[in-house]
mmCIF file of C-alpha atoms and ligand atoms in Angstrom:
data_model
loop_
_atom_site.group_PDB
_atom_site.id
_atom_site.type_symbol
_atom_site.label_atom_id
_atom_site.label_comp_id
_atom_site.label_asym_id
_atom_site.label_seq_id
_atom_site.Cartn_x
_atom_site.Cartn_y
_atom_site.Cartn_z
ATOM 1 C CA GLU A 21 52.006 68.416 47.504
ATOM 2 C CA LYS A 22 50.074 65.794 49.414
ATOM 3 C CA GLY A 23 51.300 67.478 52.583
ATOM 4 C CA GLY A 24 52.242 64.228 54.290
ATOM 5 C CA PHE A 25 48.928 62.516 53.520
ATOM 6 C CA ALA A 26 48.774 59.121 51.823
ATOM 7 C CA SER A 27 46.588 60.431 48.998
ATOM 8 C CA PHE A 28 45.197 63.663 47.630
ATOM 9 C CA MET A 29 41.799 62.497 48.709
ATOM 10 C CA ASP A 30 42.923 62.064 52.296
ATOM 11 C CA LYS A 31 44.468 65.534 52.170
ATOM 12 C CA GLU A 32 41.343 67.047 50.639
ATOM 13 C CA ILE A 33 39.156 65.462 53.320
ATOM 14 C CA HIS A 34 41.380 67.187 55.864
ATOM 15 C CA ASP A 35 41.189 70.469 53.927
ATOM 16 C CA GLN A 36 37.440 70.591 54.498
ATOM 17 C CA PRO A 37 37.323 72.898 57.535
ATOM 18 C CA GLN A 38 39.335 75.396 55.500
ATOM 19 C CA ALA A 39 37.227 74.926 52.362
ATOM 20 C CA VAL A 40 34.046 75.744 54.283
ATOM 21 C CA ALA A 41 35.654 78.662 56.137
ATOM 22 C CA ASP A 42 37.045 80.130 52.909
ATOM 23 C CA THR A 43 33.690 79.823 51.159
ATOM 24 C CA LEU A 44 32.134 81.841 54.000
ATOM 25 C CA LEU A 45 34.864 84.472 54.044
ATOM 26 C CA GLY A 46 33.940 88.064 53.253
ATOM 27 C CA ARG A 47 30.228 87.380 52.831
ATOM 28 C CA THR A 48 28.904 89.959 55.325
ATOM 29 C CA ASP A 49 29.043 93.770 55.491
ATOM 30 C CA LEU A 50 29.695 95.878 58.574
ATOM 31 C CA GLU A 51 26.049 95.601 59.638
ATOM 32 C CA GLY A 52 26.228 91.809 59.408
ATOM 33 C CA ARG A 53 24.065 91.621 56.274
ATOM 34 C CA LEU A 54 24.976 88.989 53.720
ATOM 35 C CA VAL A 55 26.649 90.329 50.593
ATOM 36 C CA LEU A 56 27.334 88.134 47.601
ATOM 37 C CA ASP A 57 29.542 90.557 45.690
ATOM 38 C CA ASP A 58 30.650 88.177 42.992
ATOM 39 C CA LEU A 59 27.085 87.260 42.058
ATOM 40 C CA ARG A 60 26.659 89.990 39.412
ATOM 41 C CA VAL A 61 22.923 89.544 39.011
ATOM 42 C CA ASP A 62 20.167 92.110 39.288
ATOM 43 C CA GLU A 63 18.431 91.972 42.687
ATOM 44 C CA ALA A 64 15.115 92.724 40.965
ATOM 45 C CA VAL A 65 15.463 89.497 38.998
ATOM 46 C CA LEU A 66 16.116 87.488 42.162
ATOM 47 C CA ARG A 67 13.103 89.081 43.891
ATOM 48 C CA GLN A 68 10.688 87.831 41.261
ATOM 49 C CA VAL A 69 12.009 84.248 41.043
ATOM 50 C CA ASP A 70 9.132 81.819 41.638
ATOM 51 C CA LYS A 71 10.957 78.521 41.140
ATOM 52 C CA ILE A 72 14.503 77.234 41.454
ATOM 53 C CA ILE A 73 15.853 74.251 39.540
ATOM 54 C CA VAL A 74 19.252 72.909 40.532
ATOM 55 C CA VAL A 75 21.048 71.055 37.741
ATOM 56 C CA ALA A 76 24.235 69.061 38.339
ATOM 57 C CA CYS A 77 25.819 65.621 38.043
ATOM 58 C CA GLY A 78 27.294 63.172 40.515
ATOM 59 C CA THR A 79 28.313 64.507 43.888
ATOM 60 C CA ALA A 80 27.356 68.062 42.907
ATOM 61 C CA ALA A 81 23.755 66.861 42.420
ATOM 62 C CA TYR A 82 23.695 65.611 46.013
ATOM 63 C CA ALA A 83 24.837 69.060 47.142
ATOM 64 C CA GLY A 84 21.803 70.330 45.231
ATOM 65 C CA GLN A 85 19.523 67.935 47.092
ATOM 66 C CA VAL A 86 20.795 69.251 50.413
ATOM 67 C CA ALA A 87 20.243 72.807 49.135
ATOM 68 C CA LYS A 88 16.604 72.019 48.388
ATOM 69 C CA TYR A 89 15.735 71.434 52.052
ATOM 70 C CA ALA A 90 17.454 74.623 53.192
ATOM 71 C CA ILE A 91 16.323 76.979 50.431
ATOM 72 C CA GLU A 92 12.690 75.878 50.586
ATOM 73 C CA HIS A 93 12.692 76.303 54.347
ATOM 74 C CA TRP A 94 14.348 79.710 54.376
ATOM 75 C CA CYS A 95 12.892 81.231 51.204
ATOM 76 C CA ARG A 96 9.552 79.494 50.592
ATOM 77 C CA ILE A 97 10.486 79.079 46.921
ATOM 78 C CA PRO A 98 9.915 75.631 45.390
ATOM 79 C CA VAL A 99 13.218 73.956 44.528
ATOM 80 C CA GLU A 100 13.601 71.058 42.119
ATOM 81 C CA VAL A 101 16.855 69.174 41.756
ATOM 82 C CA GLU A 102 17.558 67.431 38.516
ATOM 83 C CA LEU A 103 20.434 65.572 36.969
ATOM 84 C CA ALA A 104 21.657 67.880 34.219
ATOM 85 C CA HIS A 105 21.478 65.224 31.494
ATOM 86 C CA GLU A 106 17.840 64.461 32.340
ATOM 87 C CA PHE A 107 16.857 68.125 32.507
ATOM 88 C CA ARG A 108 18.366 68.808 29.128
ATOM 89 C CA TYR A 109 16.414 66.190 27.220
ATOM 90 C CA ARG A 110 12.945 66.582 28.579
ATOM 91 C CA ASP A 111 10.748 69.602 28.109
ATOM 92 C CA PRO A 112 11.240 71.401 31.432
ATOM 93 C CA VAL A 113 8.831 74.142 32.441
ATOM 94 C CA VAL A 114 11.203 77.067 32.629
ATOM 95 C CA ASP A 115 10.599 80.770 32.107
ATOM 96 C CA ALA A 116 11.963 84.195 32.993
ATOM 97 C CA LYS A 117 10.948 83.727 36.628
ATOM 98 C CA THR A 118 12.930 80.493 36.968
ATOM 99 C CA LEU A 119 16.335 80.549 38.580
ATOM 100 C CA VAL A 120 18.423 77.632 37.382
ATOM 101 C CA VAL A 121 21.358 76.888 39.680
ATOM 102 C CA ALA A 122 24.144 74.900 38.009
ATOM 103 C CA VAL A 123 26.482 73.251 40.519
ATOM 104 C CA SER A 124 29.874 72.022 39.332
ATOM 105 C CA GLN A 125 33.331 71.667 40.804
ATOM 106 C CA SER A 126 35.155 71.823 37.487
ATOM 107 C CA GLY A 127 32.823 74.196 35.680
ATOM 108 C CA GLU A 128 33.452 72.036 32.608
ATOM 109 C CA THR A 129 31.042 69.096 32.909
ATOM 110 C CA MET A 130 29.456 68.897 29.477
ATOM 111 C CA ASP A 131 26.093 67.585 30.707
ATOM 112 C CA THR A 132 25.782 70.503 33.106
ATOM 113 C CA LEU A 133 26.935 73.009 30.503
ATOM 114 C CA MET A 134 24.302 71.765 28.051
ATOM 115 C CA ALA A 135 21.647 72.172 30.749
ATOM 116 C CA VAL A 136 22.843 75.749 31.337
ATOM 117 C CA ARG A 137 22.543 76.548 27.642
ATOM 118 C CA HIS A 138 19.128 74.938 27.427
ATOM 119 C CA ALA A 139 17.875 76.891 30.464
ATOM 120 C CA ARG A 140 19.092 80.204 29.077
ATOM 121 C CA GLU A 141 17.475 79.519 25.722
ATOM 122 C CA GLN A 142 14.181 79.132 27.614
ATOM 123 C CA GLY A 143 14.681 82.538 29.240
ATOM 124 C CA ALA A 144 15.703 81.388 32.719
ATOM 125 C CA THR A 145 18.329 83.172 34.786
ATOM 126 C CA VAL A 146 21.261 80.840 35.382
ATOM 127 C CA LEU A 147 23.442 81.059 38.456
ATOM 128 C CA ALA A 148 26.558 78.879 38.626
ATOM 129 C CA ILE A 149 28.010 77.533 41.879
ATOM 130 C CA VAL A 150 31.473 76.576 40.681
ATOM 131 C CA ASN A 151 34.914 75.975 42.155
ATOM 132 C CA THR A 152 37.172 76.583 39.167
ATOM 133 C CA HIS A 153 37.683 80.218 38.185
ATOM 134 C CA GLY A 154 37.545 81.047 34.526
ATOM 135 C CA SER A 155 35.854 77.777 33.588
ATOM 136 C CA THR A 156 33.142 77.505 30.950
ATOM 137 C CA ILE A 157 29.965 77.132 33.032
ATOM 138 C CA PRO A 158 30.335 80.452 34.913
ATOM 139 C CA ARG A 159 31.295 82.175 31.660
ATOM 140 C CA GLU A 160 28.066 81.027 30.076
ATOM 141 C CA SER A 161 25.887 81.766 33.114
ATOM 142 C CA ASP A 162 24.196 85.013 34.152
ATOM 143 C CA ALA A 163 25.611 84.916 37.639
ATOM 144 C CA VAL A 164 28.253 83.054 39.608
ATOM 145 C CA LEU A 165 28.874 82.199 43.216
ATOM 146 C CA TYR A 166 32.344 80.737 43.590
ATOM 147 C CA THR A 167 33.138 78.060 46.128
ATOM 148 C CA HIS A 168 36.584 78.567 47.603
ATOM 149 C CA ALA A 169 37.633 74.959 48.122
ATOM 150 C CA GLY A 170 40.927 75.399 46.271
ATOM 151 C CA PRO A 171 42.014 72.988 43.537
ATOM 152 C CA GLU A 172 40.609 69.491 44.009
ATOM 153 C CA VAL A 173 42.874 66.780 42.592
ATOM 154 C CA ALA A 174 41.291 63.479 43.668
ATOM 155 C CA VAL A 175 38.672 62.346 41.173
ATOM 156 C CA ALA A 176 36.085 61.696 43.889
ATOM 157 C CA SER A 177 34.854 65.017 45.206
ATOM 158 C CA THR A 178 35.051 65.804 48.928
ATOM 159 C CA LYS A 179 36.017 69.353 49.858
ATOM 160 C CA ALA A 180 34.296 70.772 46.769
ATOM 161 C CA PHE A 181 31.108 68.993 47.884
ATOM 162 C CA LEU A 182 31.187 70.644 51.298
ATOM 163 C CA ALA A 183 31.960 73.999 49.692
ATOM 164 C CA GLN A 184 29.021 73.548 47.276
ATOM 165 C CA ILE A 185 26.655 72.877 50.155
ATOM 166 C CA THR A 186 28.049 75.901 51.995
ATOM 167 C CA ALA A 187 27.601 78.146 48.955
ATOM 168 C CA SER A 188 24.046 76.966 48.445
ATOM 169 C CA TYR A 189 23.246 77.799 52.087
ATOM 170 C CA LEU A 190 24.684 81.269 51.437
ATOM 171 C CA LEU A 191 22.471 81.589 48.392
ATOM 172 C CA GLY A 192 19.419 80.497 50.406
ATOM 173 C CA LEU A 193 20.119 82.921 53.242
ATOM 174 C CA TYR A 194 20.818 85.720 50.773
ATOM 175 C CA LEU A 195 17.523 85.137 48.955
ATOM 176 C CA ALA A 196 15.707 85.026 52.303
ATOM 177 C CA GLN A 197 17.273 88.358 53.235
ATOM 178 C CA LEU A 198 16.444 89.905 49.866
ATOM 179 C CA ARG A 199 12.864 88.665 49.807
ATOM 180 C CA GLY A 200 12.168 89.149 53.504
ATOM 181 C CA THR A 201 11.092 85.550 54.131
ATOM 182 C CA LYS A 202 13.131 85.328 57.335
ATOM 183 C CA PHE A 203 13.807 87.903 60.032
ATOM 184 C CA PRO A 204 17.293 89.438 59.902
ATOM 185 C CA ASP A 205 18.212 87.918 63.259
ATOM 186 C CA GLU A 206 17.255 84.423 62.047
ATOM 187 C CA ILE A 207 19.506 84.893 59.038
ATOM 188 C CA ALA A 208 22.341 86.165 61.244
ATOM 189 C CA GLU A 209 21.838 83.177 63.540
ATOM 190 C CA SER A 210 22.054 80.687 60.692
ATOM 191 C CA PHE A 211 25.130 82.432 59.334
ATOM 192 C CA ALA A 212 26.770 82.293 62.772
ATOM 193 C CA ALA A 213 25.948 78.566 62.924
ATOM 194 C CA LEU A 214 27.616 78.131 59.548
ATOM 195 C CA ARG A 215 30.714 79.910 60.804
ATOM 196 C CA ALA A 216 30.914 77.364 63.626
ATOM 197 C CA ILE A 217 30.913 74.415 61.199
ATOM 198 C CA PRO A 218 34.648 74.253 60.313
ATOM 199 C CA GLU A 219 35.502 73.625 63.971
ATOM 200 C CA LYS A 220 32.932 70.818 64.087
ATOM 201 C CA ILE A 221 34.323 69.203 60.940
ATOM 202 C CA GLN A 222 37.732 69.365 62.589
ATOM 203 C CA GLN A 223 36.340 67.469 65.571
ATOM 204 C CA VAL A 224 35.074 64.733 63.227
ATOM 205 C CA LEU A 225 38.516 64.540 61.605
ATOM 206 C CA ASP A 226 40.207 64.335 64.996
ATOM 207 C CA ALA A 227 37.999 61.367 65.908
ATOM 208 C CA ALA A 228 38.482 59.598 62.565
ATOM 209 C CA GLU A 229 40.469 56.607 63.822
ATOM 210 C CA GLN A 230 37.302 54.765 64.851
ATOM 211 C CA VAL A 231 35.759 54.881 61.374
ATOM 212 C CA ARG A 232 39.117 54.055 59.773
ATOM 213 C CA GLU A 233 39.407 50.952 61.896
ATOM 214 C CA THR A 234 35.892 49.867 60.940
ATOM 215 C CA ALA A 235 36.718 50.456 57.280
ATOM 216 C CA ARG A 236 39.857 48.317 57.465
ATOM 217 C CA SER A 237 37.855 45.499 59.048
ATOM 218 C CA MET A 238 35.428 45.583 56.113
ATOM 219 C CA ALA A 239 37.807 45.182 53.183
ATOM 220 C CA GLU A 240 36.002 41.947 52.245
ATOM 221 C CA ALA A 241 32.520 43.494 52.149
ATOM 222 C CA THR A 242 30.610 42.982 48.912
ATOM 223 C CA SER A 243 27.593 45.175 49.610
ATOM 224 C CA VAL A 244 26.949 48.121 51.917
ATOM 225 C CA LEU A 245 23.654 49.981 52.287
ATOM 226 C CA PHE A 246 23.130 53.569 53.447
ATOM 227 C CA LEU A 247 19.942 54.977 54.935
ATOM 228 C CA GLY A 248 19.095 58.582 55.672
ATOM 229 C CA ARG A 249 16.105 60.821 55.988
ATOM 230 C CA HIS A 250 15.451 64.527 55.330
ATOM 231 C CA VAL A 251 18.890 66.124 54.746
ATOM 232 C CA GLY A 252 20.401 62.781 55.744
ATOM 233 C CA PHE A 253 18.974 61.228 52.567
ATOM 234 C CA PRO A 254 21.398 62.935 50.155
ATOM 235 C CA VAL A 255 24.149 62.233 52.696
ATOM 236 C CA ALA A 256 23.323 58.513 52.461
ATOM 237 C CA MET A 257 23.345 58.726 48.653
ATOM 238 C CA GLU A 258 26.727 60.445 48.707
ATOM 239 C CA GLY A 259 28.118 57.868 51.158
ATOM 240 C CA ALA A 260 27.075 55.097 48.755
ATOM 241 C CA LEU A 261 28.507 56.916 45.742
ATOM 242 C CA LYS A 262 31.861 57.398 47.449
ATOM 243 C CA LEU A 263 32.072 53.696 48.250
ATOM 244 C CA LYS A 264 31.231 52.653 44.680
ATOM 245 C CA GLU A 265 33.667 55.126 43.175
ATOM 246 C CA LEU A 266 36.604 54.337 45.413
ATOM 247 C CA ALA A 267 36.261 50.786 46.686
ATOM 248 C CA TYR A 268 34.239 49.227 43.802
ATOM 249 C CA ILE A 269 31.803 47.799 46.315
ATOM 250 C CA HIS A 270 28.146 47.553 45.515
ATOM 251 C CA ALA A 271 26.566 50.287 47.584
ATOM 252 C CA GLU A 272 23.128 51.836 47.593
ATOM 253 C CA GLY A 273 21.617 54.752 49.419
ATOM 254 C CA PHE A 274 17.941 54.847 50.377
ATOM 255 C CA ALA A 275 15.522 57.239 51.999
ATOM 256 C CA ALA A 276 14.936 55.601 55.377
ATOM 257 C CA GLY A 277 11.175 56.041 55.021
ATOM 258 C CA GLU A 278 11.309 53.935 51.883
ATOM 259 C CA LEU A 279 12.777 50.942 53.724
ATOM 260 C CA LYS A 280 9.476 49.143 54.266
ATOM 261 C CA HIS A 281 8.472 49.786 50.648
ATOM 262 C CA GLY A 282 11.215 47.578 49.261
ATOM 263 C CA PRO A 283 14.819 47.785 50.423
ATOM 264 C CA ILE A 284 14.165 45.916 53.676
ATOM 265 C CA ALA A 285 13.956 42.766 51.536
ATOM 266 C CA LEU A 286 17.700 43.091 51.021
ATOM 267 C CA ILE A 287 18.472 42.759 54.706
ATOM 268 C CA GLU A 288 19.992 39.451 55.714
ATOM 269 C CA GLU A 289 22.391 38.241 58.361
ATOM 270 C CA GLY A 290 25.527 40.366 58.482
ATOM 271 C CA GLN A 291 24.473 42.978 55.880
ATOM 272 C CA PRO A 292 26.282 46.210 56.816
ATOM 273 C CA VAL A 293 23.998 49.253 56.857
ATOM 274 C CA PHE A 294 25.065 52.799 57.611
ATOM 275 C CA VAL A 295 22.252 54.850 59.094
ATOM 276 C CA VAL A 296 22.447 58.645 59.252
ATOM 277 C CA VAL A 297 20.281 59.533 62.232
ATOM 278 C CA PRO A 298 18.564 62.949 62.292
ATOM 279 C CA SER A 299 19.057 65.170 65.305
ATOM 280 C CA PRO A 300 16.785 64.343 68.253
ATOM 281 C CA ARG A 301 16.297 68.119 68.520
ATOM 282 C CA GLY A 302 14.655 68.312 65.103
ATOM 283 C CA ARG A 303 10.933 68.684 64.478
ATOM 284 C CA HIS A 304 8.513 66.055 63.130
ATOM 285 C CA SER A 305 9.850 63.153 65.269
ATOM 286 C CA LEU A 306 12.047 61.979 62.409
ATOM 287 C CA HIS A 307 14.599 60.898 64.971
ATOM 288 C CA SER A 308 12.361 58.255 66.532
ATOM 289 C CA LYS A 309 11.243 57.055 63.103
ATOM 290 C CA VAL A 310 14.827 56.411 62.061
ATOM 291 C CA ILE A 311 15.561 54.705 65.381
ATOM 292 C CA SER A 312 12.646 52.356 64.572
ATOM 293 C CA ASN A 313 14.244 51.677 61.174
ATOM 294 C CA ILE A 314 17.474 50.706 62.902
ATOM 295 C CA GLN A 315 15.545 48.319 65.160
ATOM 296 C CA GLU A 316 13.757 46.791 62.166
ATOM 297 C CA ILE A 317 16.912 46.057 60.201
ATOM 298 C CA ARG A 318 18.839 44.877 63.245
ATOM 299 C CA ALA A 319 16.076 42.398 64.053
ATOM 300 C CA ARG A 320 16.667 40.973 60.561
ATOM 301 C CA GLY A 321 20.382 40.543 61.098
ATOM 302 C CA ALA A 322 21.824 43.791 59.727
ATOM 303 C CA ARG A 323 25.094 45.078 61.119
ATOM 304 C CA THR A 324 24.146 48.668 61.996
ATOM 305 C CA LEU A 325 26.743 51.404 61.628
ATOM 306 C CA VAL A 326 25.153 54.532 62.979
ATOM 307 C CA ILE A 327 26.053 58.176 62.527
ATOM 308 C CA ALA A 328 24.410 60.160 65.305
ATOM 309 C CA GLU A 329 24.700 63.426 67.143
ATOM 310 C CA GLU A 330 26.798 63.562 70.294
ATOM 311 C CA GLY A 331 24.609 62.903 73.300
ATOM 312 C CA ASP A 332 22.050 60.875 71.349
ATOM 313 C CA GLU A 333 21.922 57.863 73.638
ATOM 314 C CA ALA A 334 18.735 56.516 72.082
ATOM 315 C CA VAL A 335 20.806 54.932 69.309
ATOM 316 C CA LEU A 336 23.016 52.912 71.636
ATOM 317 C CA PRO A 337 20.826 49.825 72.216
ATOM 318 C CA PHE A 338 20.413 49.186 68.473
ATOM 319 C CA ALA A 339 23.764 50.144 67.015
ATOM 320 C CA ASP A 340 26.618 47.751 66.441
ATOM 321 C CA GLU A 341 28.767 50.833 66.145
ATOM 322 C CA VAL A 342 28.112 54.529 66.610
ATOM 323 C CA PHE A 343 30.102 57.336 65.055
ATOM 324 C CA PHE A 344 29.194 60.472 66.938
ATOM 325 C CA VAL A 345 29.351 63.860 65.250
ATOM 326 C CA PRO A 346 28.986 67.266 66.956
ATOM 327 C CA GLN A 347 25.546 68.804 67.465
ATOM 328 C CA THR A 348 24.593 70.984 64.524
ATOM 329 C CA PRO A 349 21.423 72.829 63.479
ATOM 330 C CA VAL A 350 19.288 70.351 61.529
ATOM 331 C CA LEU A 351 19.627 71.918 58.074
ATOM 332 C CA LEU A 352 23.407 72.238 58.354
ATOM 333 C CA ALA A 353 24.013 68.671 59.569
ATOM 334 C CA PRO A 354 25.208 67.246 56.210
ATOM 335 C CA LEU A 355 28.413 69.271 56.497
ATOM 336 C CA VAL A 356 29.452 67.132 59.447
ATOM 337 C CA SER A 357 27.569 63.851 58.964
ATOM 338 C CA VAL A 358 28.996 63.104 55.512
ATOM 339 C CA VAL A 359 32.599 63.315 56.713
ATOM 340 C CA PRO A 360 32.768 59.872 58.411
ATOM 341 C CA LEU A 361 31.348 58.348 55.217
ATOM 342 C CA GLN A 362 34.055 59.978 53.085
ATOM 343 C CA ILE A 363 36.738 58.719 55.468
ATOM 344 C CA PHE A 364 35.177 55.250 55.475
ATOM 345 C CA ALA A 365 35.275 54.952 51.669
ATOM 346 C CA CYS A 366 38.790 56.367 51.407
ATOM 347 C CA GLU A 367 40.181 54.070 54.100
ATOM 348 C CA LEU A 368 38.423 50.956 52.846
ATOM 349 C CA ALA A 369 39.689 51.527 49.305
ATOM 350 C CA THR A 370 43.193 52.107 50.652
ATOM 351 C CA ALA A 371 42.958 48.875 52.655
ATOM 352 C CA LYS A 372 42.080 47.083 49.396
ATOM 353 C CA GLY A 373 45.227 48.510 47.847
ATOM 354 C CA LEU A 374 43.309 50.678 45.370
ATOM 355 C CA ASP A 375 44.314 54.026 43.943
ATOM 356 C CA VAL A 376 41.866 56.323 45.702
ATOM 357 C CA ASP A 377 42.877 59.403 43.733
ATOM 358 C CA GLN A 378 42.387 57.811 40.325
ATOM 359 C CA PRO A 379 39.619 55.198 40.514
ATOM 360 C CA ARG A 380 39.225 52.988 37.473
ATOM 361 C CA ASN A 381 37.016 54.202 34.617
ATOM 362 C CA LEU A 382 36.420 57.661 36.135
ATOM 363 C CA ALA A 383 37.593 61.111 35.122
ATOM 364 C CA LYS A 384 37.747 64.252 37.235
ATOM 365 C CA SER A 385 35.886 66.242 34.696
ATOM 366 C CA VAL A 386 33.724 64.708 32.005
ATOM 367 C CA THR A 387 33.751 67.008 29.022
ATOM 368 C CA VAL A 388 31.725 64.797 26.710
ATOM 369 C CA GLU A 389 27.986 64.166 26.824
HETATM 370 C C1 BG6 B 597 32.177 63.086 37.736
HETATM 371 C C2 BG6 B 597 33.265 63.153 38.780
HETATM 372 O O1 BG6 B 597 32.535 62.508 36.568
HETATM 373 O O2 BG6 B 597 31.643 64.398 37.604
HETATM 374 C C3 BG6 B 597 32.517 63.387 40.077
HETATM 375 O O3 BG6 B 597 33.986 61.931 38.821
HETATM 376 C C4 BG6 B 597 31.774 64.709 40.006
HETATM 377 O O4 BG6 B 597 33.412 63.415 41.171
HETATM 378 C C5 BG6 B 597 30.919 64.823 38.723
HETATM 379 O O5 BG6 B 597 30.943 64.843 41.123
HETATM 380 C C6 BG6 B 597 30.472 66.246 38.472
HETATM 381 O O6 BG6 B 597 31.616 67.053 38.241
HETATM 382 P P1 BG6 B 597 31.604 68.615 38.404
HETATM 383 O O7 BG6 B 597 32.983 69.085 38.036
HETATM 384 O O8 BG6 B 597 30.570 69.145 37.451
HETATM 385 O O9 BG6 B 597 31.240 68.918 39.806
#
């Protein structure tokens, strides 16, 4: 069933173009308008939503953090992202105008389920973004948007993560369409850009040997840092999580802007640092700010492993290695930029002789609080 791959995880990484394509399938009508048929929630309720809170755990929570950037931009609705177990035990400000989005691959994570129950008790509408049909979280939610990643076997989530991000983009574009916060042609354009993503992921997979080789050369590493900014921040966090989960290496993700406020003290000779560089085509000159970060850490001895967009030559003078990924609209970039980090963790763990599908101490679905 591994289809010739060394592990389920490796197979699932390669399933990602399909997982994204399948999650996008059948989402438009003949006029090209987005339709989320399976949502089963009253449009009037969605029109009056004034706040969105995403609740999730682990990798699914990083999908939520990516969603925040896109949904706020497209819909002008404030989006909070909270770990489900933290949400549940504080006194969150939630009412009938709050849309709580629960993101879960399994649909069975107890922490997330408890957050769903808590939100509904407070009168919120709960929408589940879930991969497993018939699971508990969608059953207990008001609405559901299924990801179509197919069954995910490896404990560490990969294709479900990409499908969760894809589904949350669909939700954002759908809300923008419903509430009129974006022009129809802008929504159609973003949807068309999403449809082009599977091909771009495939290009990253086809070029994977470079990152695999780097991973194999780093089997002795004891600490790896990850920096990212804007949507690259949750990508950095996810890259660090994958490495902890699979290779048992101390790994931390940081917002690149935070570097000078603390983490730069960690940089010493030979410290490997992955940097997820924003597109040079983006607004707000984030690109040049992250390039400066790379310079700063390199000057202090860091080994810089850079993920950048094809054609971004500005990174070359400061990168020990560059992993280029195809050009992508800024908000959609995580769907391609996280892939080298998944491959890196999987390959490094394999090089250490570890079981990447069943890492120690972890379970695929945690059904206790
Ligand atoms: C963890 C899994 O325990 O649960 C992670 O090991 C996963 O891979 C997290 O991201 C959340 O799981 P789910 O099923 O709610 O997405």
